[in-house]
């Protein structure tokens, strides 16, 4: 398919990008890796009049900031998946990034795009929720931070306003007490998750903190709060019962791969497996 | 294990790297979309978003006002410019086929049916303008489900029809009533062959140039069948055949989807003439999902009658085949190709087949890799497994009791074909050895005992198929309008280099390489000295193209025959120049030698040059070694093999993982082992894809819900284990090369192997059927339904329980599909079941 015609602005910095967004208002869209946006444009499901390309706006890169890591929004999935600093301090994020699409997708798609797109079927939201990461957003009035828990607003909608840019993603460094696993359930190896369950657990026999992020279990990515609550302070024996509550209060979509009931069932099985692997 | 191996020659029988790959892989070649001509305009087709509707108005004015637009037409505007799309296989005298115009005029019959075209200077302008075409539709009821379509009082897929049933085609042999009446056990099933979307890597594309731009009308098309396109376009549009040249440049895959005459080919040529400018159309991928033919889509009711010891007595098949909205080139004939294959490799006394072709408001179906034979093979290989379960014998053992023994060939089978050669014992023995069948059965039993959530299943498929299409006389008897011969020409150039012309039209198969190998050995010239030309009706004026695993079997045989003629002419020249008697001149290793004085010799190249200059030729001899041959085989060829799959089913999620796959194919003699290996691997992937991943889904309104690769899952390399393949060699006796064709074997064999494996893994849970694709959802649903009906293994009541799986749960289709192990009247209780 051929997209409708559009103007193109290549921003040299975050400031330039924001200026272009302010100038063009709702007609403009940020272009990062283009691996979600361009397919939508080709199908004419999105018809922006202006694209503001941020791939050369100095927004790519990974920095060790002491107790946390700062990842530039334009850092590709491939770089996140293979970076040594991330591997060492936040291996779960590298692992999840490596499950995204195929090598071609990972070399173009970006962490910022994967989050700002706000698709609950994407793999990154669940891990950011579980990590309790922070997004740094820049607008005409400067920068602000948004905790992951407040970032995902609705289906394909995030806290990033039309004249704002996601510039950085902050994730905590995990010490050795943390174990993790991501159960991504797909129809073919290189596909979006039918359901995904991300477990991040701090334990020493007794679970001090268990977090479960769920992919594709609602219009926004969510955490399995009932499961998490049932595990706090418990031994790992509590996992099976706690995981059985992973789909409590969820309203998952129905599609050809899974109706809502099957999704709920998968969420419980995958959460149990992820938790068991995380503590195992 | 190898039974008879053809002698490996300098080239034939050895792997040679494919000559064509460098240009194909780098893209430094012409695919149709690469062709750009001066003054060319781009065509976009406006398509119906409704499955079935009256077209009440087409307003083109908005489009005509858009920048760059050259012209726009509705179906009514072009009504008199061309006839309908051709159907070359009216399978019965009274078959009903509604007219199929390139653009619908009054009524659209599927989502994707063309209603208007817009032509503009650039493709982007044409797309923008096409959005401005306003079409008014008056919706009609959509016919989506075949069973509903054949019910009394059903809505009609087109208002010109009286019934949705296009034809009924029977095939019967033997006394079927006697076979069933006297049977101890009858197993009956209904299988659903879901609709598949062929998904060739290169989308369809066409460029048409009018007279004046070239000296003749020229059409470039991403097609498998340039010769068919020439004949049919000329007829449909009313062009003198000699003035139409059709070129299939390099073509990126087809799998049957480019074995057709499409609306866009007709439109491009009609409009090129009308506008006096070249017209290009390239399909978008989403468009291809709707407007390129689909495959399969059949419902198969099958019953197998057996003696108590498992000997097969008779087989009944009642088939519903979804034609879609219209008949394309071969649509009605596809299930007929399957009709001959339902008895598989087995002997039996009687066979009764009947097929109804049914119209629905969906994309037309047509040939898709295997075309009819995968469906048939699935049905027989699945029901044999169910029969084995019913009898309580190992499924491999039941096959052995019934298959044709190697010393019984040639064998006239119940489906009325004569199988010329085969050795099922040998292929199976090799597969069992490679797979470690007994070891795997033990492993499976251990897993069962451990009671875990990952259960193992072993899937078997001992298949054969008919290919090498085909004997023209047989095709004529089946009312196919074309023949099945093939053509080759060998041109000996001045320097002794060689041009091979073939009437086949490769689109990924590697004919450049294989044909070079055959000619190199036959003519005694180096492989590198040969170029193979194809796919252009001005270069290869005769040919019937590439489909049905026919190219090597028929086209390769034609090439061998043409090479033989060259050698005979060259022998005459050599004898003359060597001053010897022709009978005393031997040809080997590229040289003509006089018997008894081997140092007196001439190479083929020397003879070629001498013939070209023609200074000293035998009296009366034409100054040319060039030769051609047309070959029409007198039988099909029948590849066979044994495929074994080890699958793991996650009983908690329904996820299926293929752990190991062994295939032992017998495709007769082999020209290039690596090409054969590639065909087997690709074929397996495609057949496994039907079993596990792919399936086109329509909603009740006739909208294609799997309209892109986001929803239609074509697997990739990471989804498969490394296939373990081997071959046995039982040469075909029906062509001089002894080859059988390998293009479709893997696809035909693998689907039932996988599904048999999946069911074998969860049969103890009471599952005896699963809908394809065996997606997690479908497998999990089958497990849940079996659990709900309490049909899981108990110590003594398994067979009874398996029968109960019938009245499982609410999923209508799955319930329809659930097993029906029926005992014939007077059942003596032979069926006690139990895991074999
Ligand atoms: C074949 C294929 C398979 C895929 N498989 C997966 C998968 O398995 N899992 C998965 O999670 N994803 C998958 N994806 C999506 C992929 O990860 C995308 O790259 C990602 O969703 C979007 O990132 P992007 O950089 O390409 O963003 P773009 O496509 O450029 O943009 C996406 C959206 O985010 C906005 N945006 C981008 N960057 C910013 C920013 N810094 N600030 C504000 N707004 C911004 C854009 O305006 C747009 O609305 C797949 C994509 C493809 C094509």
mmCIF file of N, CA, C and O in Angstrom, chain B residues 496-549:
data_model
loop_
_atom_site.group_PDB
_atom_site.id
_atom_site.type_symbol
_atom_site.label_atom_id
_atom_site.label_comp_id
_atom_site.label_asym_id
_atom_site.label_seq_id
_atom_site.Cartn_x
_atom_site.Cartn_y
_atom_site.Cartn_z
ATOM 1 N N UNK B 496 29.819 -23.981 -30.156
ATOM 2 C CA UNK B 496 29.583 -25.212 -29.425
ATOM 3 C C UNK B 496 28.887 -24.995 -28.097
ATOM 4 O O UNK B 496 28.646 -25.925 -27.345
ATOM 5 N N UNK B 497 28.581 -23.756 -27.814
ATOM 6 C CA UNK B 497 27.784 -23.472 -26.615
ATOM 7 C C UNK B 497 26.317 -23.761 -26.943
ATOM 8 O O UNK B 497 25.948 -23.904 -28.119
ATOM 9 N N UNK B 498 25.501 -23.780 -25.894
ATOM 10 C CA UNK B 498 24.165 -24.326 -26.090
ATOM 11 C C UNK B 498 23.087 -23.420 -25.479
ATOM 12 O O UNK B 498 23.243 -22.933 -24.350
ATOM 13 N N UNK B 499 22.039 -23.227 -26.243
ATOM 14 C CA UNK B 499 20.828 -22.619 -25.687
ATOM 15 C C UNK B 499 19.770 -23.698 -25.564
ATOM 16 O O UNK B 499 19.443 -24.362 -26.553
ATOM 17 N N UNK B 500 19.230 -23.818 -24.358
ATOM 18 C CA UNK B 500 18.114 -24.737 -24.137
ATOM 19 C C UNK B 500 16.855 -23.903 -23.984
ATOM 20 O O UNK B 500 16.822 -22.948 -23.199
ATOM 21 N N UNK B 501 15.856 -24.242 -24.748
ATOM 22 C CA UNK B 501 14.573 -23.554 -24.648
ATOM 23 C C UNK B 501 13.592 -24.542 -24.027
ATOM 24 O O UNK B 501 13.505 -25.686 -24.472
ATOM 25 N N UNK B 502 12.885 -24.089 -23.008
ATOM 26 C CA UNK B 502 11.913 -24.991 -22.393
ATOM 27 C C UNK B 502 10.531 -24.352 -22.368
ATOM 28 O O UNK B 502 10.412 -23.133 -22.216
ATOM 29 N N UNK B 503 9.520 -25.174 -22.508
ATOM 30 C CA UNK B 503 8.143 -24.701 -22.427
ATOM 31 C C UNK B 503 7.637 -24.627 -21.000
ATOM 32 O O UNK B 503 6.526 -24.164 -20.759
ATOM 33 N N UNK B 504 8.446 -25.088 -20.060
ATOM 34 C CA UNK B 504 8.077 -24.931 -18.654
ATOM 35 C C UNK B 504 8.414 -23.507 -18.227
ATOM 36 O O UNK B 504 9.164 -22.816 -18.908
ATOM 37 N N UNK B 505 7.859 -23.072 -17.129
ATOM 38 C CA UNK B 505 8.053 -21.677 -16.735
ATOM 39 C C UNK B 505 8.398 -21.588 -15.252
ATOM 40 O O UNK B 505 7.538 -21.381 -14.402
ATOM 41 N N UNK B 506 9.680 -21.776 -14.954
ATOM 42 C CA UNK B 506 10.089 -21.833 -13.551
ATOM 43 C C UNK B 506 9.812 -20.519 -12.825
ATOM 44 O O UNK B 506 9.901 -19.443 -13.405
ATOM 45 N N UNK B 507 9.457 -20.632 -11.558
ATOM 46 C CA UNK B 507 9.274 -19.440 -10.730
ATOM 47 C C UNK B 507 9.870 -19.720 -9.361
ATOM 48 O O UNK B 507 9.260 -19.485 -8.335
ATOM 49 N N UNK B 508 11.104 -20.250 -9.403
ATOM 50 C CA UNK B 508 11.825 -20.548 -8.174
ATOM 51 C C UNK B 508 12.357 -21.966 -8.104
ATOM 52 O O UNK B 508 13.143 -22.296 -7.233
ATOM 53 N N UNK B 509 11.941 -22.813 -9.054
ATOM 54 C CA UNK B 509 12.254 -24.251 -8.940
ATOM 55 C C UNK B 509 13.681 -24.623 -9.328
ATOM 56 O O UNK B 509 14.114 -25.736 -9.032
ATOM 57 N N UNK B 510 14.370 -23.743 -10.064
ATOM 58 C CA UNK B 510 15.748 -24.083 -10.410
ATOM 59 C C UNK B 510 15.907 -24.798 -11.735
ATOM 60 O O UNK B 510 16.852 -25.570 -11.926
ATOM 61 N N UNK B 511 15.014 -24.549 -12.677
ATOM 62 C CA UNK B 511 15.127 -25.224 -13.975
ATOM 63 C C UNK B 511 16.405 -24.842 -14.716
ATOM 64 O O UNK B 511 16.965 -25.664 -15.446
ATOM 65 N N UNK B 512 16.867 -23.612 -14.555
ATOM 66 C CA UNK B 512 18.103 -23.217 -15.257
ATOM 67 C C UNK B 512 19.205 -24.226 -14.933
ATOM 68 O O UNK B 512 19.981 -24.631 -15.797
ATOM 69 N N UNK B 513 19.242 -24.617 -13.693
ATOM 70 C CA UNK B 513 20.303 -25.517 -13.233
ATOM 71 C C UNK B 513 20.028 -26.957 -13.654
ATOM 72 O O UNK B 513 20.887 -27.614 -14.249
ATOM 73 N N UNK B 514 18.846 -27.439 -13.342
ATOM 74 C CA UNK B 514 18.559 -28.857 -13.613
ATOM 75 C C UNK B 514 18.575 -29.140 -15.111
ATOM 76 O O UNK B 514 19.103 -30.169 -15.557
ATOM 77 N N UNK B 515 18.021 -28.227 -15.898
ATOM 78 C CA UNK B 515 17.994 -28.436 -17.348
ATOM 79 C C UNK B 515 19.421 -28.395 -17.904
ATOM 80 O O UNK B 515 19.768 -29.140 -18.810
ATOM 81 N N UNK B 516 20.269 -27.529 -17.317
ATOM 82 C CA UNK B 516 21.670 -27.488 -17.741
ATOM 83 C C UNK B 516 22.356 -28.811 -17.441
ATOM 84 O O UNK B 516 23.175 -29.292 -18.224
ATOM 85 N N UNK B 517 22.011 -29.385 -16.302
ATOM 86 C CA UNK B 517 22.636 -30.662 -15.943
ATOM 87 C C UNK B 517 22.247 -31.756 -16.937
ATOM 88 O O UNK B 517 23.092 -32.532 -17.389
ATOM 89 N N UNK B 518 20.956 -31.787 -17.266
ATOM 90 C CA UNK B 518 20.495 -32.825 -18.196
ATOM 91 C C UNK B 518 21.155 -32.641 -19.565
ATOM 92 O O UNK B 518 21.685 -33.592 -20.159
ATOM 93 N N UNK B 519 21.158 -31.400 -20.051
ATOM 94 C CA UNK B 519 21.716 -31.153 -21.383
ATOM 95 C C UNK B 519 23.222 -31.363 -21.387
ATOM 96 O O UNK B 519 23.789 -31.879 -22.367
ATOM 97 N N UNK B 520 23.891 -30.981 -20.296
ATOM 98 C CA UNK B 520 25.345 -31.129 -20.250
ATOM 99 C C UNK B 520 25.736 -32.600 -20.407
ATOM 100 O O UNK B 520 26.628 -32.937 -21.189
ATOM 101 N N UNK B 521 25.050 -33.468 -19.690
ATOM 102 C CA UNK B 521 25.396 -34.887 -19.791
ATOM 103 C C UNK B 521 24.975 -35.468 -21.139
ATOM 104 O O UNK B 521 25.709 -36.245 -21.743
ATOM 105 N N UNK B 522 23.807 -35.065 -21.597
ATOM 106 C CA UNK B 522 23.311 -35.656 -22.844
ATOM 107 C C UNK B 522 24.151 -35.218 -24.036
ATOM 108 O O UNK B 522 24.368 -35.991 -24.968
ATOM 109 N N UNK B 523 24.630 -33.981 -23.993
ATOM 110 C CA UNK B 523 25.373 -33.447 -25.140
ATOM 111 C C UNK B 523 26.884 -33.504 -24.936
ATOM 112 O O UNK B 523 27.645 -33.202 -25.863
ATOM 113 N N UNK B 524 27.297 -33.815 -23.716
ATOM 114 C CA UNK B 524 28.718 -33.857 -23.448
ATOM 115 C C UNK B 524 29.377 -32.490 -23.487
ATOM 116 O O UNK B 524 30.520 -32.351 -23.912
ATOM 117 N N UNK B 525 28.658 -31.474 -23.086
ATOM 118 C CA UNK B 525 29.251 -30.135 -23.020
ATOM 119 C C UNK B 525 29.271 -29.688 -21.566
ATOM 120 O O UNK B 525 28.539 -30.227 -20.736
ATOM 121 N N UNK B 526 30.120 -28.715 -21.235
ATOM 122 C CA UNK B 526 30.169 -28.277 -19.839
ATOM 123 C C UNK B 526 28.856 -27.624 -19.400
ATOM 124 O O UNK B 526 28.205 -26.923 -20.186
ATOM 125 N N UNK B 527 28.509 -27.852 -18.152
ATOM 126 C CA UNK B 527 27.332 -27.256 -17.496
ATOM 127 C C UNK B 527 27.312 -25.743 -17.724
ATOM 128 O O UNK B 527 26.277 -25.145 -17.998
ATOM 129 N N UNK B 528 28.489 -25.126 -17.612
ATOM 130 C CA UNK B 528 28.580 -23.670 -17.707
ATOM 131 C C UNK B 528 28.313 -23.174 -19.123
ATOM 132 O O UNK B 528 28.065 -21.983 -19.328
ATOM 133 N N UNK B 529 28.407 -24.066 -20.110
ATOM 134 C CA UNK B 529 28.262 -23.634 -21.499
ATOM 135 C C UNK B 529 26.799 -23.565 -21.945
ATOM 136 O O UNK B 529 26.513 -23.363 -23.125
ATOM 137 N N UNK B 530 25.909 -23.758 -20.989
ATOM 138 C CA UNK B 530 24.492 -23.859 -21.356
ATOM 139 C C UNK B 530 23.707 -22.707 -20.726
ATOM 140 O O UNK B 530 23.895 -22.380 -19.555
ATOM 141 N N UNK B 531 22.858 -22.120 -21.539
ATOM 142 C CA UNK B 531 21.896 -21.170 -20.971
ATOM 143 C C UNK B 531 20.505 -21.754 -21.201
ATOM 144 O O UNK B 531 20.239 -22.366 -22.238
ATOM 145 N N UNK B 532 19.648 -21.564 -20.202
ATOM 146 C CA UNK B 532 18.281 -22.083 -20.309
ATOM 147 C C UNK B 532 17.341 -20.889 -20.425
ATOM 148 O O UNK B 532 17.381 -19.980 -19.589
ATOM 149 N N UNK B 533 16.562 -20.870 -21.488
ATOM 150 C CA UNK B 533 15.620 -19.760 -21.691
ATOM 151 C C UNK B 533 14.189 -20.264 -21.515
ATOM 152 O O UNK B 533 13.850 -21.358 -21.946
ATOM 153 N N UNK B 534 13.392 -19.411 -20.921
ATOM 154 C CA UNK B 534 12.024 -19.842 -20.620
ATOM 155 C C UNK B 534 11.134 -18.642 -20.413
ATOM 156 O O UNK B 534 11.599 -17.503 -20.293
ATOM 157 N N UNK B 535 9.857 -18.893 -20.366
ATOM 158 C CA UNK B 535 8.918 -17.891 -19.892
ATOM 159 C C UNK B 535 8.624 -16.767 -20.860
ATOM 160 O O UNK B 535 8.085 -15.747 -20.455
ATOM 161 N N UNK B 536 8.955 -16.924 -22.136
ATOM 162 C CA UNK B 536 8.674 -15.875 -23.115
ATOM 163 C C UNK B 536 8.120 -16.578 -24.346
ATOM 164 O O UNK B 536 8.810 -17.387 -24.979
ATOM 165 N N UNK B 537 6.900 -16.267 -24.694
ATOM 166 C CA UNK B 537 6.275 -17.015 -25.785
ATOM 167 C C UNK B 537 6.939 -16.727 -27.131
ATOM 168 O O UNK B 537 6.701 -17.450 -28.088
ATOM 169 N N UNK B 538 7.753 -15.667 -27.194
ATOM 170 C CA UNK B 538 8.484 -15.421 -28.436
ATOM 171 C C UNK B 538 9.764 -16.248 -28.501
ATOM 172 O O UNK B 538 10.325 -16.434 -29.571
ATOM 173 N N UNK B 539 10.220 -16.703 -27.377
ATOM 174 C CA UNK B 539 11.443 -17.516 -27.340
ATOM 175 C C UNK B 539 11.063 -18.992 -27.314
ATOM 176 O O UNK B 539 11.611 -19.819 -28.030
ATOM 177 N N UNK B 540 10.118 -19.295 -26.455
ATOM 178 C CA UNK B 540 9.630 -20.655 -26.338
ATOM 179 C C UNK B 540 8.174 -20.624 -26.796
ATOM 180 O O UNK B 540 7.280 -20.345 -26.011
ATOM 181 N N UNK B 541 7.965 -20.857 -28.078
ATOM 182 C CA UNK B 541 6.618 -20.645 -28.608
ATOM 183 C C UNK B 541 5.657 -21.716 -28.160
ATOM 184 O O UNK B 541 4.460 -21.512 -28.126
ATOM 185 N N UNK B 542 6.191 -22.889 -27.836
ATOM 186 C CA UNK B 542 5.339 -23.989 -27.392
ATOM 187 C C UNK B 542 5.639 -24.306 -25.940
ATOM 188 O O UNK B 542 6.795 -24.328 -25.533
ATOM 189 N N UNK B 543 4.605 -24.581 -25.197
ATOM 190 C CA UNK B 543 4.863 -24.997 -23.821
ATOM 191 C C UNK B 543 3.575 -24.981 -23.038
ATOM 192 O O UNK B 543 2.608 -24.323 -23.415
ATOM 193 N N UNK B 544 3.561 -25.754 -21.951
ATOM 194 C CA UNK B 544 2.371 -25.777 -21.103
ATOM 195 C C UNK B 544 2.728 -25.473 -19.653
ATOM 196 O O UNK B 544 1.981 -25.770 -18.740
ATOM 197 N N UNK B 545 3.942 -24.916 -19.467
ATOM 198 C CA UNK B 545 4.228 -24.212 -18.223
ATOM 199 C C UNK B 545 4.432 -25.114 -17.002
ATOM 200 O O UNK B 545 4.535 -26.320 -17.130
ATOM 201 N N UNK B 546 4.463 -24.463 -15.852
ATOM 202 C CA UNK B 546 4.942 -25.142 -14.653
ATOM 203 C C UNK B 546 3.894 -25.168 -13.554
ATOM 204 O O UNK B 546 3.483 -24.122 -13.060
ATOM 205 N N UNK B 547 3.454 -26.362 -13.251
ATOM 206 C CA UNK B 547 2.502 -26.609 -12.155
ATOM 207 C C UNK B 547 2.394 -28.115 -12.022
ATOM 208 O O UNK B 547 2.889 -28.869 -12.874
ATOM 209 N N UNK B 548 1.762 -28.564 -10.947
ATOM 210 C CA UNK B 548 1.488 -30.000 -10.824
ATOM 211 C C UNK B 548 2.733 -30.872 -10.874
ATOM 212 O O UNK B 548 2.676 -32.007 -11.356
ATOM 213 N N UNK B 549 3.845 -30.362 -10.360
ATOM 214 C CA UNK B 549 5.095 -31.149 -10.334
ATOM 215 C C UNK B 549 5.354 -31.808 -11.680
ATOM 216 O O UNK B 549 5.710 -32.985 -11.763
#
